[in-house]
Each structure stands twice: as C-alpha cells, then as structure tokens.
Short mmCIF file of C-alpha atoms in Angstrom, two decimals:
data_model
loop_
_atom_site.label_atom_id
_atom_site.label_comp_id
_atom_site.label_asym_id
_atom_site.label_seq_id
_atom_site.Cartn_x
_atom_site.Cartn_y
_atom_site.Cartn_z
CA UNK V 1 70.96 -6.85 36.14
CA UNK V 2 68.52 -7.91 38.27
CA UNK V 3 69.14 -11.85 39.21
CA UNK V 4 66.41 -14.66 38.75
CA UNK V 5 65.05 -17.25 41.19
CA UNK V 6 67.46 -20.34 41.13
CA UNK V 7 65.48 -23.73 40.07
CA UNK V 8 65.78 -27.31 40.59
CA UNK V 9 66.83 -27.05 36.79
CA UNK V 10 69.62 -24.74 37.68
CA UNK V 11 70.74 -27.18 40.60
CA UNK V 12 71.05 -30.17 37.82
CA UNK V 13 72.92 -28.13 35.49
CA UNK V 14 75.61 -27.26 37.99
CA UNK V 15 75.47 -30.67 39.19
CA UNK V 16 76.70 -31.45 35.75
CA UNK V 17 79.12 -28.84 35.46
CA UNK V 18 80.97 -30.27 38.82
CA UNK V 19 81.11 -33.76 37.36
CA UNK V 20 82.73 -32.59 34.14
CA UNK V 21 84.89 -30.34 36.30
CA UNK V 22 86.24 -33.72 38.20
CA UNK V 23 87.27 -34.96 34.81
CA UNK V 24 90.08 -33.11 35.36
CA UNK V 25 91.34 -34.07 38.67
CA UNK V 26 94.80 -34.29 38.84
CA UNK V 27 95.77 -33.08 35.67
CA UNK V 28 95.05 -29.02 35.80
CA UNK V 29 97.52 -28.06 38.31
CA UNK V 30 98.65 -25.38 39.20
CA UNK V 31 95.23 -24.25 37.63
CA UNK V 32 91.78 -25.21 39.18
CA UNK V 33 89.55 -27.78 38.11
CA UNK V 34 86.58 -25.92 35.95
CA UNK V 35 83.55 -27.57 34.22
CA UNK V 36 81.04 -25.55 32.15
CA UNK V 37 77.41 -26.30 30.34
CA UNK V 38 75.73 -24.04 28.07
CA UNK V 39 71.84 -24.28 28.35
CA UNK V 40 69.39 -23.05 25.69
CA UNK V 41 65.63 -23.33 26.30
CA UNK V 42 66.28 -26.11 29.38
CA UNK V 43 68.30 -28.22 27.03
CA UNK V 44 72.09 -28.64 26.91
CA UNK V 45 73.68 -27.56 23.83
CA UNK V 46 77.45 -27.19 24.74
CA UNK V 47 79.40 -28.53 27.70
CA UNK V 48 83.21 -28.95 28.65
CA UNK V 49 86.02 -29.00 31.11
CA UNK V 50 89.53 -27.71 31.50
CA UNK V 51 91.58 -30.79 30.67
CA UNK V 52 95.11 -29.76 31.58
CA UNK V 53 97.12 -26.54 32.51
CA UNK V 54 97.79 -24.48 29.43
CA UNK V 55 94.80 -26.08 27.62
CA UNK V 56 91.52 -24.09 26.75
CA UNK V 57 89.31 -23.26 29.95
CA UNK V 58 86.00 -25.18 30.25
CA UNK V 59 83.83 -22.07 29.21
CA UNK V 60 86.01 -21.88 25.76
CA UNK V 61 85.25 -25.68 25.20
CA UNK V 62 81.57 -25.39 26.16
CA UNK V 63 80.78 -22.29 23.90
CA UNK V 64 83.09 -23.81 20.97
CA UNK V 65 80.65 -27.04 21.37
CA UNK V 66 77.51 -24.88 21.36
CA UNK V 67 78.25 -22.62 18.44
CA UNK V 68 75.49 -20.43 17.53
CA UNK V 69 73.09 -21.86 19.89
CA UNK V 70 75.10 -20.11 22.70
CA UNK V 71 73.42 -16.63 21.82
CA UNK V 72 70.54 -15.79 24.64
CA UNK V 73 71.68 -19.34 26.58
CA UNK V 74 72.55 -19.74 30.14
CA UNK V 75 76.19 -21.02 31.12
CA UNK V 76 76.75 -22.82 33.96
CA UNK V 77 80.43 -22.61 35.17
CA UNK V 78 81.89 -23.96 38.54
CA UNK V 79 84.54 -21.07 39.09
CA UNK V 80 84.25 -17.51 38.47
CA UNK V 81 85.44 -17.00 34.54
CA UNK V 82 88.62 -15.21 34.50
CA UNK V 83 89.31 -11.51 33.16
CA UNK V 84 92.75 -11.47 32.77
CA UNK V 85 95.36 -12.69 30.37
CA UNK V 86 97.08 -15.55 31.92
CA UNK V 87 98.21 -18.67 29.87
CA UNK V 88 95.25 -18.19 27.97
CA UNK V 89 92.99 -15.22 26.77
CA UNK V 90 90.21 -13.95 29.42
CA UNK V 91 87.25 -16.11 29.29
CA UNK V 92 84.73 -13.02 30.03
CA UNK V 93 85.79 -11.87 26.68
CA UNK V 94 84.64 -14.75 24.76
CA UNK V 95 81.07 -15.03 27.27
CA UNK V 96 80.24 -11.60 26.37
CA UNK V 97 81.00 -12.08 22.49
CA UNK V 98 79.22 -15.33 22.08
CA UNK V 99 75.95 -13.59 23.47
CA UNK V 100 75.32 -15.48 26.74
CA UNK V 101 72.36 -13.84 28.65
CA UNK V 102 72.85 -15.38 32.09
CA UNK V 103 75.96 -16.95 33.95
CA UNK V 104 75.53 -19.27 37.12
CA UNK V 105 78.64 -19.71 39.17
CA UNK V 106 79.10 -21.38 42.74
CA UNK V 107 82.31 -19.16 43.90
CA UNK V 108 84.13 -16.16 43.00
CA UNK V 109 87.65 -17.18 42.29
CA UNK V 110 90.41 -16.90 44.87
CA UNK V 111 92.84 -15.96 42.58
CA UNK V 112 93.15 -11.83 43.52
CA UNK V 113 93.54 -10.98 39.40
CA UNK V 114 90.25 -12.47 38.93
CA UNK V 115 88.25 -12.24 42.12
CA UNK V 116 85.08 -10.28 41.97
CA UNK V 117 86.56 -8.75 38.82
CA UNK V 118 85.17 -11.34 36.11
CA UNK V 119 81.85 -11.38 37.94
CA UNK V 120 81.62 -7.31 37.62
CA UNK V 121 83.02 -7.64 33.73
CA UNK V 122 80.13 -9.62 32.89
CA UNK V 123 77.37 -7.52 34.84
CA UNK V 124 78.77 -4.57 33.32
CA UNK V 125 78.08 -5.85 29.63
CA UNK V 126 74.52 -6.75 30.94
CA UNK V 127 74.93 -10.27 31.26
CA UNK V 128 72.81 -11.52 34.58
CA UNK V 129 75.42 -13.33 36.99
CA UNK V 130 73.93 -15.39 39.70
CA UNK V 131 76.55 -16.20 42.59
CA UNK V 132 76.54 -18.88 45.38
CA UNK V 133 74.74 -21.88 43.94
CA UNK V 134 76.37 -25.58 45.37
CA UNK V 135 79.13 -23.27 46.46
CA UNK V 136 80.38 -25.52 49.26
CA UNK V 137 80.67 -28.30 46.42
CA UNK V 138 82.38 -26.18 44.05
CA UNK V 139 85.02 -24.80 46.89
CA UNK V 140 85.76 -28.04 48.41
CA UNK V 141 86.49 -29.47 44.84
CA UNK V 142 88.99 -26.80 44.33
CA UNK V 143 90.86 -26.69 47.93
CA UNK V 144 94.14 -27.44 46.90
CA UNK V 145 93.99 -24.63 44.32
CA UNK V 146 92.48 -22.19 46.75
CA UNK V 147 95.18 -22.85 49.40
CA UNK V 148 98.17 -22.41 46.69
CA UNK V 149 96.71 -19.39 45.24
CA UNK V 150 96.38 -18.00 48.82
CA UNK V 151 99.91 -19.08 50.49
CA UNK V 152 101.94 -20.52 47.37
CA UNK V 153 102.37 -23.56 49.40
CA UNK V 154 100.63 -26.88 48.38
CA UNK V 155 97.57 -28.50 50.26
CA UNK V 156 98.93 -31.24 52.40
CA UNK V 157 96.89 -34.70 53.15
CA UNK V 158 98.40 -37.17 55.61
CA UNK V 159 97.20 -40.37 54.39
CA UNK V 160 97.89 -43.55 56.94
CA UNK V 161 96.65 -46.94 57.55
CA UNK V 162 96.46 -47.88 61.24
CA UNK V 163 95.32 -50.78 63.18
CA UNK V 164 92.16 -50.44 65.65
CA UNK V 165 95.00 -49.30 68.36
CA UNK V 166 96.69 -46.84 66.16
CA UNK V 167 99.62 -48.88 65.06
CA UNK V 168 101.18 -48.47 61.64
CA UNK V 169 103.48 -51.41 61.66
CA UNK V 170 104.45 -54.00 64.05
CA UNK V 171 107.39 -53.56 66.61
CA UNK V 172 109.63 -55.35 63.84
CA UNK V 173 108.37 -52.56 61.36
CA UNK V 174 106.11 -54.88 59.40
CA UNK V 175 103.24 -52.91 57.85
CA UNK V 176 102.28 -54.97 54.70
CA UNK V 177 99.54 -54.80 54.69
CA UNK V 178 97.60 -52.96 57.31
CA UNK V 179 94.61 -52.13 55.36
CA UNK V 180 92.93 -54.05 52.57
CA UNK V 181 93.12 -54.32 48.91
CA UNK V 182 89.98 -51.91 48.41
CA UNK V 183 91.94 -49.34 50.41
CA UNK V 184 95.29 -49.72 48.72
CA UNK V 185 93.39 -49.46 45.13
CA UNK V 186 91.94 -46.09 46.57
CA UNK V 187 95.45 -44.83 47.87
CA UNK V 188 96.83 -45.64 44.28
CA UNK V 189 93.85 -43.27 42.52
CA UNK V 190 94.73 -40.73 45.20
CA UNK V 191 98.31 -40.74 43.93
CA UNK V 192 97.19 -39.95 40.57
CA UNK V 193 95.31 -37.05 41.84
CA UNK V 194 98.26 -35.34 43.70
CA UNK V 195 101.37 -33.56 42.50
CA UNK V 196 103.59 -34.91 44.83
CA UNK V 197 103.73 -37.80 47.94
CA UNK V 198 106.12 -37.48 50.51
CA UNK V 199 107.78 -40.48 52.62
CA UNK V 200 110.68 -40.53 55.18
CA UNK V 201 113.73 -42.41 54.52
CA UNK V 202 112.91 -44.70 57.20
CA UNK V 203 110.12 -45.59 55.17
CA UNK V 204 111.82 -46.35 51.91
CA UNK V 205 114.37 -48.58 53.59
CA UNK V 206 111.62 -50.77 55.47
CA UNK V 207 109.00 -50.85 53.04
CA UNK V 208 110.63 -50.40 49.65
CA UNK V 209 107.63 -48.78 48.02
CA UNK V 210 107.13 -47.40 44.67
CA UNK V 211 105.01 -44.55 45.26
CA UNK V 212 103.64 -45.04 42.05
CA UNK V 213 99.82 -45.06 40.82
CA UNK V 214 100.27 -48.64 39.55
CA UNK V 215 96.72 -48.12 37.56
CA UNK V 216 95.86 -49.87 34.44
CA UNK V 217 95.91 -47.40 31.97
CA UNK V 218 95.70 -43.19 31.77
CA UNK V 219 97.39 -43.47 35.45
CA UNK V 220 99.75 -40.66 36.20
CA UNK V 221 102.78 -40.83 38.83
CA UNK V 222 103.21 -37.94 41.44
CA UNK V 223 106.52 -36.50 42.38
CA UNK V 224 107.90 -38.87 44.92
CA UNK V 225 109.77 -36.85 47.74
CA UNK V 226 112.17 -38.52 49.96
CA UNK V 227 112.97 -36.61 53.30
CA UNK V 228 116.63 -37.54 54.14
CA UNK V 229 117.27 -38.10 57.75
CA UNK V 230 120.87 -38.81 57.35
CA UNK V 231 120.50 -42.63 57.59
CA UNK V 232 121.90 -44.90 54.96
CA UNK V 233 120.60 -44.22 51.65
CA UNK V 234 119.28 -47.47 50.12
CA UNK V 235 120.39 -46.29 46.54
CA UNK V 236 118.57 -49.52 45.01
CA UNK V 237 115.47 -48.72 46.17
CA UNK V 238 112.43 -48.88 43.77
CA UNK V 239 111.71 -45.30 44.47
CA UNK V 240 115.13 -44.51 42.99
CA UNK V 241 115.08 -46.84 40.15
CA UNK V 242 114.14 -45.98 36.57
CA UNK V 243 110.57 -46.95 35.59
CA UNK V 244 108.65 -44.11 36.10
CA UNK V 245 108.14 -40.97 33.94
CA UNK V 246 107.97 -38.91 37.40
CA UNK V 247 110.92 -38.19 39.06
CA UNK V 248 111.96 -38.82 42.76
CA UNK V 249 113.64 -35.62 44.75
CA UNK V 250 115.24 -36.09 47.91
CA UNK V 251 114.58 -33.12 50.59
CA UNK V 252 117.52 -32.71 53.13
CA UNK V 253 118.38 -30.36 55.96
CA UNK V 254 120.29 -27.24 55.37
CA UNK V 255 123.56 -28.89 57.35
CA UNK V 256 123.52 -32.27 55.14
CA UNK V 257 127.10 -33.12 54.24
CA UNK V 258 127.78 -31.91 50.91
CA UNK V 259 129.40 -34.89 49.58
CA UNK V 260 126.03 -37.00 50.47
CA UNK V 261 124.28 -33.96 48.33
CA UNK V 262 126.42 -34.03 45.23
CA UNK V 263 126.27 -38.28 45.11
CA UNK V 264 122.67 -37.96 44.59
CA UNK V 265 122.65 -35.13 42.51
CA UNK V 266 125.16 -37.06 40.20
CA UNK V 267 122.78 -39.98 39.86
CA UNK V 268 120.50 -37.25 38.35
CA UNK V 269 118.05 -36.87 41.59
CA UNK V 270 116.99 -33.40 42.31
CA UNK V 271 117.95 -32.43 46.08
CA UNK V 272 116.25 -29.85 47.77
CA UNK V 273 117.77 -28.06 50.89
CA UNK V 274 114.90 -27.46 52.85
CA UNK V 275 116.05 -25.92 56.11
CA UNK V 276 116.29 -27.47 59.42
CA UNK V 277 119.08 -29.18 61.29
CA UNK V 278 121.11 -32.31 62.41
CA UNK V 279 119.38 -34.30 59.51
CA UNK V 280 115.53 -33.04 60.47
CA UNK V 281 114.07 -31.25 57.73
CA UNK V 282 111.62 -28.51 58.38
CA UNK V 283 108.57 -29.51 56.57
CA UNK V 284 106.86 -25.92 56.44
CA UNK V 285 110.44 -24.86 54.73
CA UNK V 286 109.90 -27.87 52.18
CA UNK V 287 106.40 -26.68 51.44
CA UNK V 288 107.84 -23.16 50.29
CA UNK V 289 110.21 -24.91 48.12
CA UNK V 290 107.34 -27.02 46.50
CA UNK V 291 105.19 -23.96 46.14
CA UNK V 292 108.34 -22.33 44.17
CA UNK V 293 107.90 -25.59 41.94
CA UNK V 294 104.17 -25.41 41.54
CA UNK V 295 103.64 -28.19 43.69
CA UNK V 296 99.75 -27.77 44.49
CA UNK V 297 99.27 -30.86 46.38
CA UNK V 298 101.31 -33.27 48.37
CA UNK V 299 100.06 -36.34 50.32
CA UNK V 300 102.48 -37.54 53.16
CA UNK V 301 102.52 -41.17 53.19
CA UNK V 302 104.60 -41.95 56.36
CA UNK V 303 106.56 -42.93 58.37
CA UNK V 304 106.10 -42.19 62.32
CA UNK V 305 108.70 -39.58 62.08
CA UNK V 306 107.33 -37.64 59.33
CA UNK V 307 103.73 -37.81 60.34
CA UNK V 308 104.71 -36.58 63.95
CA UNK V 309 106.81 -33.50 62.59
CA UNK V 310 103.66 -32.80 59.86
CA UNK V 311 101.09 -32.77 62.72
CA UNK V 312 103.57 -30.88 65.14
CA UNK V 313 104.63 -28.24 62.78
CA UNK V 314 100.92 -27.44 61.74
CA UNK V 315 101.09 -28.35 58.18
CA UNK V 316 98.39 -30.75 57.78
CA UNK V 317 95.21 -29.76 56.19
CA UNK V 318 93.32 -32.95 55.52
CA UNK V 319 93.78 -36.57 57.16
CA UNK V 320 92.54 -39.82 55.31
CA UNK V 321 92.91 -42.61 58.13
CA UNK V 322 92.56 -45.80 56.78
CA UNK V 323 91.50 -47.96 60.04
CA UNK V 324 91.79 -51.62 59.74
CA UNK V 325 89.97 -54.16 62.00
CA UNK V 326 93.59 -55.65 63.66
CA UNK V 327 95.23 -55.28 66.96
CA UNK V 328 98.92 -55.46 66.85
CA UNK V 329 100.09 -54.22 70.44
CA UNK V 330 103.54 -53.72 71.45
CA UNK V 331 104.77 -50.52 73.18
CA UNK V 332 107.79 -50.08 70.92
CA UNK V 333 105.34 -50.38 67.39
CA UNK V 334 105.22 -47.40 65.81
CA UNK V 335 102.09 -45.10 65.78
CA UNK V 336 100.35 -42.33 63.50
CA UNK V 337 101.29 -39.53 65.95
CA UNK V 338 104.23 -39.70 68.42
CA UNK V 339 106.46 -37.26 69.88
CA UNK V 340 106.04 -35.90 73.50
CA UNK V 341 101.98 -35.72 73.20
CA UNK V 342 99.47 -33.50 75.08
CA UNK V 343 98.78 -33.14 78.65
CA UNK V 344 95.02 -32.50 78.89
CA UNK V 345 92.43 -33.89 76.23
CA UNK V 346 91.40 -30.01 75.76
CA UNK V 347 94.60 -29.61 73.70
CA UNK V 348 93.95 -32.48 71.33
CA UNK V 349 93.59 -31.90 67.73
CA UNK V 350 89.75 -32.43 66.46
CA UNK V 351 88.77 -33.59 62.90
CA UNK V 352 86.81 -31.04 61.42
CA UNK V 353 83.92 -32.04 58.98
CA UNK V 354 84.73 -35.88 59.92
CA UNK V 355 83.23 -38.49 57.07
CA UNK V 356 83.43 -42.18 57.50
CA UNK V 357 83.20 -44.39 54.73
CA UNK V 358 83.53 -48.55 55.07
CA UNK V 359 86.09 -49.96 52.38
CA UNK V 360 85.21 -53.93 52.98
CA UNK V 361 86.41 -54.37 56.19
CA UNK V 362 88.50 -51.19 56.53
CA UNK V 363 87.05 -47.64 57.88
CA UNK V 364 88.05 -44.45 55.94
CA UNK V 365 87.90 -41.62 58.26
CA UNK V 366 88.31 -38.08 56.29
CA UNK V 367 88.34 -34.56 57.96
CA UNK V 368 90.35 -31.49 58.39
CA UNK V 369 93.16 -30.26 60.63
CA UNK V 370 93.58 -26.63 59.64
CA UNK V 371 91.22 -24.27 60.43
CA UNK V 372 88.89 -22.59 57.92
CA UNK V 373 91.04 -19.99 56.04
CA UNK V 374 94.14 -20.59 57.42
CA UNK V 375 96.74 -18.98 55.22
CA UNK V 376 100.16 -20.00 57.33
#
C-alpha cells in the first residue's frame, strides 16, 4: 500500500499516544512503554496504554475502547505492533481483524522477534503503514527497553548531587543535603521509575539511606542493591530493615568470605556473586547478573568508589547531575569521579545531548556517556 502525507493532525495524535505511553513508566518492565490512539474521521474513538507486564498491550486496550468504530479508522501506536506470541497474543492479528485501514508508528520494535515483521504483516494485509513520525521521542521513551533487549543488561543511570567544586560530601563525609528539596523530590520520582538502585556499602554506613520513593500514594520502591566492599556491614541500616515491599540484594565479589554470604542469606537477603576480587565487585558482571533477573534499568546513587568504578568500566549510559550552588572545598573531600584520572583533556569523557534544567537553586545537567547504538 502506498503511504499518505503526514499532517499536523497526525503529529498531534502521536503526541497523545506518547503521553499515554508515559503513564506506564516504571510499571511495564521488562516490556516497553506503549500508547495507542484510534482515530475515526479526525476524532479519537479509543485510546489506551500498556499498564504492566503481562497485562493487555496498548493496541488491545485502545481497540476494545473503540469497538465497532475502529473499522476504517487510523491507529497511532508508539512502537511497532508485536506479531509473535509472548505473554500475550500478537497485536497485528487484532489490528487486522478490527478493520484498521492505516497504522502510524514512530519506530520499529528493537526486539528481533518483531523488528520489521509486525510492519510487514500489516502491509501484507492491505493496511497502510507510516513509519518515522516523532521517532526520536519514542526511541528515548524506551531507551532502557532497547538496551536491555539488545544486550540483556540494564540501562544504567548515574545520579549524583555535587557542589560547584565537584564535591559529593565534605571531608568528614557529611552529604545531607547538598541538593535542594525540589531536586530530592525528583530523585524519589526517578526511583519510582527504575527497576533497581545501586549504592556502595560506604554510602550505607555514612548516610543510612532508605533508598525508597517516599511518595504519598501510588509509589513503587525499586530493588535496593548494595555493593559490598568487605567493610563492616551495618545490619541495622534502614535499607536492611523491613518496611518496604521491595527487597534488598547484596552484591559481593567472587572471593567474598563464605561465612559473610551465609550470614546475609540467613537474614533473607539475596546475595549476588558478581565477579571481581579483593572485595571489589566488577560492576559489568553485576549488570549481567541483573539482566538474568530481568532488571532493565538501574540508577547508581553513590558513593565515590561506585561512581568511579562505573565510569572507568564504561557501564554508564546516562548521567543526571544535580549541581548545587555551594562551595565545599577540601582536598580529601570525595568527588564524583576519582581514580587516577586522565592525562590530557582530549581523553575526557564528554556528555552527549546535554540538557540543563533549573530546579529552584540547583541545576540538573542530563546527558549520555555511551555512544549511540552501544551494545556492550
């Protein structure tokens, strides 16, 4: 079937589908976020989104809402409809049987079981398929899903609050609070949207964080993953106590003492042996272990040792840096990125696609570290 000229109305309906898709943020893993809108004679007659993994797909919800009005209508969906049997039946068959005349999608599904095949199935049935509208918005929306489906490892966000001189705490370890209240509220929202958060045992000892969302209603706590550096284990820390339905996992190096592992396991804490030695966990190996558990996104929350290891190992996909209008000073005060450092500025890592937002007195700097299409 030949395509049609995309219009401003097409763009508006796709924007609506993207708004719907975002309603599933933090709830659909390991599936993508998807929204769908059914339009008949320029009017929305049905819409929906994928609310949770195992639940009906967005196309199913939208077509059920449209009922008979779907025949001869246009369908706007934020990702290529599936054409295989997974946890639910293929959406392409439902679209065809509903009598949809035209489907508009921003991008192909990165899942090799679907990619391009859903589009071909629809076109073979005589349906007009338009590809590419608002593709950048749709691709960014599901960046975690795309990385996971291609590499079977989670998308990694490094989140840190720093002073103007790059310190994440004072020389005595005091870090409460570098960022302002609005920034901290946003962090709670981010925790609600990722599958897991990672912190080092030093951060647990110094700050004793809960690593929960603390949202008034409808919040969801991520899995808390503590990277064990073989220092003293604060078993009375808040992150190890009951009170959250989300579990706490402990990641240990391959040579961690067996009695230490058994002691934590006896308390009901999942222990992940994640490679490395001498108490230093290899984070790249930890990501593979998390991928096997269908963890599709993680946010690293500190401290300096974990931040430095993550950057040096090249596992960070995205950086969220909350910069506060403070000067801390101190040669021994911890920084975001320690280690040996580089010799020449030409070797410096540079954020791609940087974005800056003001949050009251703080600045949020967001950008990407990994190259486009990186799969390792």
